[in-house]
XYZ file of C-alpha atoms in Angstrom:
358
model
C 6.181 -10.788 19.110
C 2.629 -10.320 18.553
C 2.545 -5.941 19.344
C -1.244 -5.849 18.329
C -1.467 -6.944 22.158
C 1.035 -4.186 24.160
C 0.380 -1.338 25.737
C 0.333 1.720 23.106
C 3.687 3.114 24.693
C 5.275 -0.060 23.723
C 3.748 -0.040 20.470
C 4.794 3.337 19.334
C 8.251 2.389 20.317
C 8.255 -0.349 18.611
C 7.237 1.483 15.192
C 9.484 4.155 15.829
C 12.341 1.154 16.071
C 11.064 -0.625 13.358
C 11.473 2.874 10.981
C 15.100 3.171 12.344
C 15.888 -0.198 11.146
C 14.472 0.220 7.950
C 16.064 3.123 7.074
C 19.455 1.621 8.317
C 19.012 -1.280 6.026
C 17.116 0.748 2.589
C 20.958 3.011 2.611
C 23.395 0.028 3.148
C 25.302 -0.482 0.726
C 23.998 -3.860 -0.073
C 20.415 -2.839 -0.258
C 21.343 0.259 -2.610
C 23.011 -2.561 -4.607
C 20.537 -4.599 -4.585
C 17.487 -2.013 -5.698
C 19.911 -0.939 -8.584
C 20.515 -4.425 -9.497
C 16.820 -5.540 -9.224
C 16.281 -2.166 -11.325
C 18.997 -2.761 -13.616
C 17.292 -6.384 -14.875
C 13.497 -4.780 -14.267
C 13.804 -1.260 -15.341
C 9.864 -1.021 -15.542
C 8.388 1.409 -12.799
C 5.406 -0.525 -11.061
C 3.134 1.918 -8.661
C 0.244 0.243 -7.142
C -2.912 1.928 -6.561
C -4.719 0.306 -3.482
C -7.004 0.883 -0.408
C -6.017 1.720 2.772
C -6.494 -1.694 4.387
C -3.657 -2.932 6.174
C -3.786 -6.308 4.902
C -2.950 -5.033 1.329
C 0.757 -5.579 1.441
C 2.052 -5.918 -2.166
C 5.883 -6.200 -1.474
C 5.099 -8.426 1.022
C 3.068 -10.867 -1.139
C 5.014 -10.840 -3.917
C 8.500 -11.095 -2.266
C 9.563 -7.791 -3.873
C 12.591 -5.937 -2.675
C 11.269 -2.420 -0.543
C 11.637 0.143 -2.281
C 10.829 -1.017 -5.801
C 7.109 -0.879 -6.196
C 5.908 2.946 -5.362
C 2.442 2.924 -3.399
C -0.856 5.352 -4.124
C -3.346 4.302 -0.628
C -6.647 5.556 -0.198
C -10.342 4.140 1.286
C -11.388 1.304 -0.495
C -8.585 2.095 -3.436
C -10.844 4.542 -4.401
C -9.312 6.485 -6.938
C -10.535 9.634 -9.164
C -7.467 10.733 -10.950
C -9.518 14.670 -12.035
C -8.235 15.262 -7.973
C -5.989 17.666 -8.583
C -2.743 16.127 -6.163
C -3.214 12.729 -7.267
C -3.278 13.773 -10.914
C -0.086 16.119 -10.853
C 1.285 13.358 -8.745
C 0.919 10.571 -10.426
C 1.902 12.668 -13.551
C 4.817 14.121 -11.935
C 6.060 11.006 -11.535
C 5.104 9.189 -14.868
C 7.500 11.916 -16.067
C 10.054 10.935 -14.186
C 10.385 7.337 -15.058
C 9.798 8.126 -18.534
C 12.261 10.558 -18.881
C 14.964 8.432 -17.580
C 13.552 6.050 -20.846
C 11.567 3.403 -18.564
C 7.909 2.164 -18.741
C 5.636 2.714 -16.105
C 2.865 -0.133 -15.180
C -0.065 0.748 -12.646
C -1.309 -2.143 -10.996
C -4.901 -1.130 -9.997
C -6.409 -3.330 -7.393
C -9.121 -4.190 -5.583
C -9.561 -6.547 -2.720
C -11.788 -9.241 -1.275
C -12.371 -12.095 0.972
C -12.563 -15.939 -1.099
C -14.561 -17.476 2.470
C -16.167 -14.446 3.688
C -17.271 -11.278 1.951
C -17.542 -9.452 5.065
C -13.485 -9.773 5.220
C -13.562 -7.728 1.700
C -13.807 -4.436 1.081
C -15.679 -1.870 3.756
C -15.155 1.038 1.320
C -16.802 -0.363 -1.097
C -19.632 -2.273 1.414
C -17.898 -5.188 0.223
C -19.241 -5.197 -2.654
C -16.423 -7.241 -4.771
C -18.242 -6.629 -8.549
C -18.729 -2.485 -7.494
C -14.593 -2.946 -6.513
C -14.210 -4.090 -9.606
C -15.973 -1.616 -11.531
C -13.979 1.043 -10.050
C -10.916 -0.424 -11.022
C -11.794 -0.204 -14.632
C -13.073 3.283 -13.971
C -9.383 4.051 -13.115
C -8.300 2.276 -16.176
C -9.992 4.292 -18.182
C -8.879 7.242 -16.473
C -5.373 6.460 -16.942
C -5.950 5.677 -20.789
C -7.352 8.831 -20.955
C -4.316 11.318 -19.662
C -1.311 8.304 -20.277
C -2.976 6.949 -24.115
C -4.392 3.673 -24.660
C -1.981 1.861 -27.076
C 0.041 0.993 -23.632
C 3.437 1.439 -25.449
C 4.807 3.248 -22.175
C 2.023 3.026 -19.633
C 0.062 0.176 -18.828
C -2.928 0.174 -16.598
C -3.372 -3.194 -15.135
C -6.236 -4.355 -13.251
C -5.779 -6.765 -10.383
C -7.436 -8.628 -7.811
C -5.996 -9.553 -3.970
C -7.617 -11.990 -2.427
C -6.845 -11.700 1.583
C -7.511 -14.700 2.741
C -4.073 -16.111 1.054
C -2.630 -12.618 0.124
C -3.383 -14.425 -4.143
C -2.921 -11.921 -6.735
C -5.490 -12.129 -9.249
C -4.394 -10.876 -13.160
C -7.402 -9.516 -15.198
C -6.738 -10.017 -18.830
C -7.621 -7.789 -21.965
C -10.192 -10.084 -23.291
C -11.894 -10.490 -19.487
C -9.837 -13.261 -18.584
C -8.221 -13.790 -15.436
C -4.839 -15.072 -13.970
C -5.301 -16.310 -10.584
C -2.305 -17.096 -8.971
C -3.804 -19.578 -6.204
C -5.028 -22.015 -8.374
C -1.494 -22.925 -9.327
C 1.703 -23.976 -7.414
C 5.291 -23.542 -7.963
C 5.540 -26.339 -10.677
C 3.337 -24.091 -12.597
C 5.684 -21.277 -12.244
C 7.893 -22.244 -16.198
C 4.740 -21.675 -17.557
C 3.536 -17.521 -16.323
C 5.728 -16.794 -18.930
C 3.234 -17.769 -21.557
C 0.341 -17.480 -19.642
C 0.970 -14.171 -19.456
C 1.385 -13.538 -22.718
C -1.563 -15.001 -23.354
C -3.151 -13.173 -21.143
C -2.374 -9.529 -21.895
C -0.884 -9.707 -25.719
C -1.385 -5.765 -25.877
C 1.497 -5.571 -22.995
C 5.061 -4.939 -24.141
C 7.292 -7.543 -23.579
C 9.924 -5.389 -21.444
C 6.811 -4.875 -19.006
C 5.406 -8.116 -19.031
C 9.322 -9.805 -18.352
C 9.350 -7.286 -15.227
C 6.087 -8.529 -14.156
C 6.888 -11.962 -13.723
C 9.496 -11.661 -10.680
C 6.225 -10.469 -8.710
C 4.052 -13.582 -10.069
C 6.809 -15.951 -9.158
C 6.951 -14.533 -5.856
C 3.161 -14.084 -5.207
C 3.574 -18.305 -5.619
C 5.911 -18.410 -3.249
C 4.024 -16.132 -0.705
C 0.802 -18.360 -1.212
C 2.643 -21.187 -0.193
C 4.074 -19.811 2.721
C 0.454 -18.346 3.811
C -1.173 -21.869 3.413
C 1.392 -23.050 5.598
C 0.815 -20.910 8.142
C -3.000 -22.200 7.825
C -2.273 -25.237 8.408
C -0.171 -24.764 11.859
C -3.266 -21.981 13.086
C -1.121 -19.250 12.456
C -3.411 -17.079 10.377
C -6.530 -16.772 11.838
C -6.547 -13.480 13.179
C -4.313 -11.982 10.910
C -7.273 -11.474 8.175
C -9.325 -9.807 10.241
C -9.047 -6.219 11.088
C -6.104 -5.995 13.544
C -4.667 -2.368 13.072
C -3.748 0.074 15.615
C -2.590 3.131 13.957
C -3.586 5.940 11.241
C -1.187 7.150 8.952
C -1.652 9.851 6.862
C -0.071 11.014 4.170
C 2.827 9.264 2.116
C 6.303 7.117 3.252
C 5.370 4.260 4.532
C 7.121 1.595 3.022
C 8.205 0.965 6.181
C 5.340 -0.986 7.554
C 6.400 -4.152 6.216
C 4.793 -5.510 8.676
C 1.142 -6.325 7.952
C -2.566 -5.347 9.712
C -0.658 -2.851 12.173
C -1.985 0.403 9.793
C -5.265 2.126 8.148
C -2.784 4.003 5.545
C -4.388 7.170 3.691
C -2.571 9.062 1.343
C -2.940 12.562 0.956
C -5.083 12.706 -2.310
C -8.764 13.453 -1.828
C -10.339 16.593 -1.978
C -12.459 15.210 0.896
C -9.959 13.857 2.966
C -12.313 13.631 5.846
C -13.805 10.935 4.441
C -11.464 8.134 4.442
C -10.319 9.413 8.022
C -14.097 8.875 9.199
C -13.545 5.267 8.187
C -10.524 4.717 9.602
C -11.294 5.392 13.629
C -14.406 3.818 12.850
C -12.020 0.384 11.737
C -9.783 1.271 14.793
C -12.581 1.817 16.593
C -14.242 -1.160 16.263
C -11.062 -3.216 16.549
C -10.817 -2.366 19.862
C -14.573 -3.089 20.486
C -14.171 -6.427 19.369
C -10.842 -6.889 21.433
C -8.686 -7.330 18.835
C -6.173 -4.694 19.755
C -6.008 -2.881 23.461
C -8.020 -0.125 23.717
C -5.829 1.971 25.972
C -4.989 4.166 22.784
C -4.322 4.507 19.302
C -1.490 6.367 17.280
C -2.168 9.248 14.410
C 1.237 9.170 12.495
C 1.490 12.525 9.705
C 4.534 11.615 7.281
C 5.350 13.485 4.317
C 8.153 12.926 2.440
C 11.462 15.533 1.173
C 13.590 15.220 -1.579
C 15.977 18.045 -0.875
C 17.104 19.742 2.361
C 15.607 23.630 3.137
C 12.691 24.632 1.205
C 11.190 21.250 0.118
C 11.662 20.203 3.341
C 10.158 23.309 4.819
C 7.113 22.653 2.668
C 7.178 19.484 4.219
C 6.472 20.350 7.910
C 4.053 22.453 7.010
C 2.047 19.643 5.174
C 2.962 17.232 7.884
C 1.367 19.372 10.139
C -1.335 20.688 8.360
C -2.353 16.556 7.899
C -1.875 16.167 11.594
C -4.412 18.690 13.008
C -6.698 18.481 9.840
C -6.515 14.504 10.724
C -7.124 15.293 14.487
C -9.628 17.808 14.527
C -11.811 15.556 12.312
C -11.459 12.361 14.678
C -12.279 14.579 17.783
C -15.110 15.640 16.232
C -16.967 12.392 15.020
C -14.948 9.917 17.388
C -15.003 12.282 20.985
C -14.244 8.571 23.095
C -11.271 8.095 20.254
C -10.113 11.372 20.200
C -9.495 10.660 23.702
C -7.346 7.862 23.383
C -5.321 9.644 20.753
C -1.246 9.094 20.660
C -0.319 11.950 17.578
C 3.117 11.850 15.923
C 4.166 14.407 13.103
C 7.237 13.662 11.112
C 9.026 14.466 7.485
C 10.977 11.695 5.914
C 14.198 11.978 3.927
C 13.246 10.209 0.314
C 16.729 9.089 -0.504
C 17.512 7.328 2.793
C 13.646 6.514 3.846
C 15.052 8.055 7.359
C 11.639 8.720 9.767
C 12.300 12.240 11.461
C 9.456 13.278 13.976
C 9.063 17.192 14.188
C 7.195 19.483 16.613
C 3.279 19.980 15.949
C 3.518 23.333 16.601
C 4.985 26.394 14.632
């Protein structure tokens, strides 16, 4: 079903139905056991710093089970680990994982389009070189905080080519491994290629990174089949019809429907304005109906009581803040805005809507 062309009320109903189905599957015994088995076989924790662009869906592009990769999103994949909230969140994530005896890989990503630079990253004004340079700045910041020997935490620069959803792994010596240049027949060579590309990465980390590369090879072949059937033409353009603000949106495994903004930047109004501009452009270009869009705020919580109450207040603040920015900068778009405010039970991935008032 092409949800992008449906009336906004149907799209919102579809979205919350998707969230409910995701939670049902996520908390099922089979899914829980599958995640536990995957993590037992591949214990390295993998976090992904990426753009809010709805086309950047790493679990889908790598055929990785939902709930394995930890996403962090912002406009253009622009991050500064000096931002107080971001630095605390990343440090807490690393400490929690390392205390369980696991390694951590940060995929520091940028994205671009091989076919048309204008399908690249708007956050960097379609300047891929600038995006790549920024990922290396983030890599240096990760090394400053967690060490440059990479024995426990490894920041890995990774490109994402949106025409074919292909990963480009950057090596320590400046060389690259472009998965789009390989086929399934090259699967057996990936382990040696990765070892040559990343000689300073511990063997355990490389072994746990390999399933993502295997999955990406298979996914690229699926994408190319879609292109041959003319099913891929619009998917590589912006068709997002909702702005998600906060965390806990991994149920959105349907690509290109949402612009997801993490609550990290001290200048949160900047990515909100950019996202609103993209939604407005999508309406004007006829890629989505002009009958409205959704603003969804979500904050996860681990425990009932104080933790959930805090999440409620934070979600209400994010929703109100974003709505005020959009109404001030895009008055007409503000009139077309549907708002939903929610908290997410992190243990079950259950999305729970809450009232916007106190």
